[in-house]
CSV table of C-alpha atoms in Angstrom, one decimal:
chain,number,residue,atom,x,y,z
A,1,UNK,CA,-0.1,0.2,0.5
A,2,UNK,CA,1.5,3.1,-1.3
A,3,UNK,CA,0.4,4.8,2.2
A,4,UNK,CA,0.5,8.6,0.5
A,5,UNK,CA,-2.9,7.4,-1.4
A,6,UNK,CA,-5.9,6.1,-0.7
A,7,UNK,CA,-7.3,3.5,-3.9
A,8,UNK,CA,-10.1,2.5,-4.4
A,9,UNK,CA,-12.2,0.1,-6.7
A,10,UNK,CA,-16.6,0.8,-7.5
A,11,UNK,CA,-17.1,-2.4,-6.1
A,12,UNK,CA,-15.3,-4.6,-3.7
A,13,UNK,CA,-14.6,-6.9,-6.7
A,14,UNK,CA,-11.3,-5.4,-8.9
A,15,UNK,CA,-12.4,-5.0,-12.4
A,16,UNK,CA,-10.0,-2.4,-13.7
A,17,UNK,CA,-7.2,-0.1,-12.5
A,18,UNK,CA,-7.9,1.7,-9.0
A,19,UNK,CA,-8.8,4.8,-8.8
A,20,UNK,CA,-7.1,7.5,-6.5
A,21,UNK,CA,-9.3,9.1,-4.5
A,22,UNK,CA,-7.3,11.1,-1.9
A,23,UNK,CA,-3.5,11.9,-1.8
A,24,UNK,CA,-1.2,13.9,0.4
A,25,UNK,CA,-0.3,12.1,3.7
A,26,UNK,CA,2.9,12.7,4.5
A,27,UNK,CA,5.6,10.2,5.0
A,28,UNK,CA,7.8,11.5,7.1
A,29,UNK,CA,8.0,8.8,10.1
A,30,UNK,CA,8.4,4.7,9.5
A,31,UNK,CA,5.5,4.5,11.8
A,32,UNK,CA,3.5,7.3,12.2
A,33,UNK,CA,1.9,7.2,8.8
A,34,UNK,CA,-1.9,6.7,7.6
A,35,UNK,CA,-3.3,3.5,9.3
A,36,UNK,CA,-5.8,1.3,10.2
A,37,UNK,CA,-8.9,1.6,7.5
A,38,UNK,CA,-12.5,0.7,8.7
A,39,UNK,CA,-15.5,1.0,7.6
A,40,UNK,CA,-17.9,3.4,9.8
A,41,UNK,CA,-21.4,2.6,11.1
A,42,UNK,CA,-22.2,5.8,9.3
A,43,UNK,CA,-21.4,4.8,5.5
A,44,UNK,CA,-17.9,6.6,5.7
A,45,UNK,CA,-14.3,5.6,6.1
A,46,UNK,CA,-12.4,5.8,8.8
A,47,UNK,CA,-8.5,6.0,9.1
A,48,UNK,CA,-5.9,7.5,11.6
A,49,UNK,CA,-3.0,9.5,11.3
A,50,UNK,CA,0.5,9.0,13.8
A,51,UNK,CA,1.8,11.8,15.4
A,52,UNK,CA,4.8,12.5,13.2
A,53,UNK,CA,3.9,12.6,9.9
A,54,UNK,CA,2.3,15.7,7.8
A,55,UNK,CA,-0.9,15.7,6.0
A,56,UNK,CA,-1.9,17.5,2.8
A,57,UNK,CA,-5.1,15.9,2.1
A,58,UNK,CA,-6.4,16.5,-1.2
A,59,UNK,CA,-9.9,15.1,-2.8
A,60,UNK,CA,-8.2,13.4,-5.9
A,61,UNK,CA,-11.8,12.4,-7.3
A,62,UNK,CA,-13.1,15.7,-7.7
A,63,UNK,CA,-10.2,17.0,-9.0
A,64,UNK,CA,-10.4,20.0,-6.6
A,65,UNK,CA,-7.4,21.9,-5.6
A,66,UNK,CA,-8.2,22.0,-1.9
A,67,UNK,CA,-6.1,20.9,1.1
A,68,UNK,CA,-6.8,19.6,4.3
A,69,UNK,CA,-3.7,20.5,6.1
A,70,UNK,CA,-2.9,18.4,9.6
A,71,UNK,CA,-0.2,17.3,12.1
A,72,UNK,CA,-0.7,14.1,12.7
A,73,UNK,CA,-2.2,13.2,15.3
A,74,UNK,CA,-5.7,12.9,14.0
A,75,UNK,CA,-8.9,10.4,13.4
A,76,UNK,CA,-10.6,11.1,9.9
A,77,UNK,CA,-12.5,10.1,7.6
A,78,UNK,CA,-13.7,9.5,3.9
A,79,UNK,CA,-17.3,9.5,2.3
A,80,UNK,CA,-16.4,7.3,-0.9
A,81,UNK,CA,-19.7,8.4,-2.9
A,82,UNK,CA,-19.8,11.6,-1.5
A,83,UNK,CA,-16.1,12.5,-1.6
A,84,UNK,CA,-16.1,14.8,1.4
A,85,UNK,CA,-12.9,14.1,3.0
A,86,UNK,CA,-12.8,15.6,6.8
A,87,UNK,CA,-11.1,15.5,10.1
A,88,UNK,CA,-13.3,13.2,12.9
A,89,UNK,CA,-10.9,14.7,16.0
A,90,UNK,CA,-7.5,15.7,16.6
A,91,UNK,CA,-4.7,15.1,19.3
A,92,UNK,CA,-3.9,12.1,21.8
A,93,UNK,CA,-0.2,11.0,21.0
A,94,UNK,CA,0.8,8.8,18.5
A,95,UNK,CA,-2.7,7.8,16.9
A,96,UNK,CA,-2.8,3.9,15.8
A,97,UNK,CA,-5.7,1.9,14.8
A,98,UNK,CA,-9.3,2.5,14.8
A,99,UNK,CA,-12.3,0.6,16.3
A,100,UNK,CA,-15.7,1.2,16.6
A,101,UNK,CA,-18.3,-0.8,20.3
A,102,UNK,CA,-21.2,-1.9,19.4
A,103,UNK,CA,-23.4,1.5,19.8
A,104,UNK,CA,-20.9,3.1,17.6
A,105,UNK,CA,-18.4,4.9,19.3
A,106,UNK,CA,-14.8,5.4,17.8
A,107,UNK,CA,-11.5,4.0,19.8
A,108,UNK,CA,-7.8,4.3,18.8
A,109,UNK,CA,-4.8,3.4,20.2
A,110,UNK,CA,-2.2,5.4,21.4
A,111,UNK,CA,1.3,6.1,23.4
A,112,UNK,CA,-0.5,9.5,25.4
A,113,UNK,CA,0.8,8.8,29.2
A,114,UNK,CA,-0.7,5.9,30.9
A,115,UNK,CA,-3.5,5.2,28.5
A,116,UNK,CA,-3.9,2.2,25.4
A,117,UNK,CA,-6.2,3.7,23.8
A,118,UNK,CA,-8.8,6.8,23.5
A,119,UNK,CA,-12.6,7.4,23.0
A,120,UNK,CA,-12.8,9.9,20.1
A,121,UNK,CA,-15.9,12.0,19.8
A,122,UNK,CA,-16.2,14.3,16.5
A,123,UNK,CA,-14.9,17.7,15.9
A,124,UNK,CA,-12.7,16.5,20.1
A,125,UNK,CA,-10.0,18.6,20.4
A,126,UNK,CA,-6.7,16.1,22.8
A,127,UNK,CA,-3.5,16.6,24.0
A,128,UNK,CA,-1.0,17.1,21.3
A,129,UNK,CA,3.0,17.2,21.3
A,130,UNK,CA,2.7,20.5,19.8
A,131,UNK,CA,-0.4,23.2,19.7
A,132,UNK,CA,-1.9,24.6,17.2
A,133,UNK,CA,-2.9,28.4,16.4
A,134,UNK,CA,-5.3,28.9,18.6
A,135,UNK,CA,-3.3,28.4,21.9
A,136,UNK,CA,-7.0,28.9,23.6
A,137,UNK,CA,-7.5,25.4,23.1
A,138,UNK,CA,-4.6,24.0,24.9
A,139,UNK,CA,-6.0,25.0,28.8
A,140,UNK,CA,-7.9,21.6,28.4
A,141,UNK,CA,-6.7,18.7,27.6
A,142,UNK,CA,-10.0,17.6,25.9
A,143,UNK,CA,-12.8,19.3,24.1
A,144,UNK,CA,-16.2,17.9,23.6
A,145,UNK,CA,-18.6,15.8,25.7
A,146,UNK,CA,-17.4,12.7,26.7
A,147,UNK,CA,-14.0,13.5,25.3
A,148,UNK,CA,-11.9,11.0,27.6
A,149,UNK,CA,-9.3,9.0,28.0
A,150,UNK,CA,-10.0,5.0,27.6
A,151,UNK,CA,-10.1,3.7,31.6
A,152,UNK,CA,-8.5,0.6,30.6
A,153,UNK,CA,-4.8,1.8,31.3
């Protein structure tokens, strides 16, 4: 898998060359790249981006020149029919793995503090090793209801 791209076929049976839907996932680190593609219960494809890779994600399928830029430590999602890409939640350490429980809650593994993983909520902003331009967000370790570290050390 070339992790700077997301390839897809129109269905789950390869019947031609794959189509590039997304590009721009960083490759600066060997273990923090785009990872863990998982179908969400809402029909979106979810993925994680580790802590030390940049991203300038472009939706290639629509030929739109705009990019979604972020500095690692994120859960993102992409809708393969509407071709919408967005950051679902940001922060939480070296984010690796995506899993949903039976109630549709999203979890991801991390190397943050003494926790094995975090429960991510849409729009949540979690502790990062570096901040964004809006330093006010760094005053609290989380944002959004339920945006707490997993209680399972």
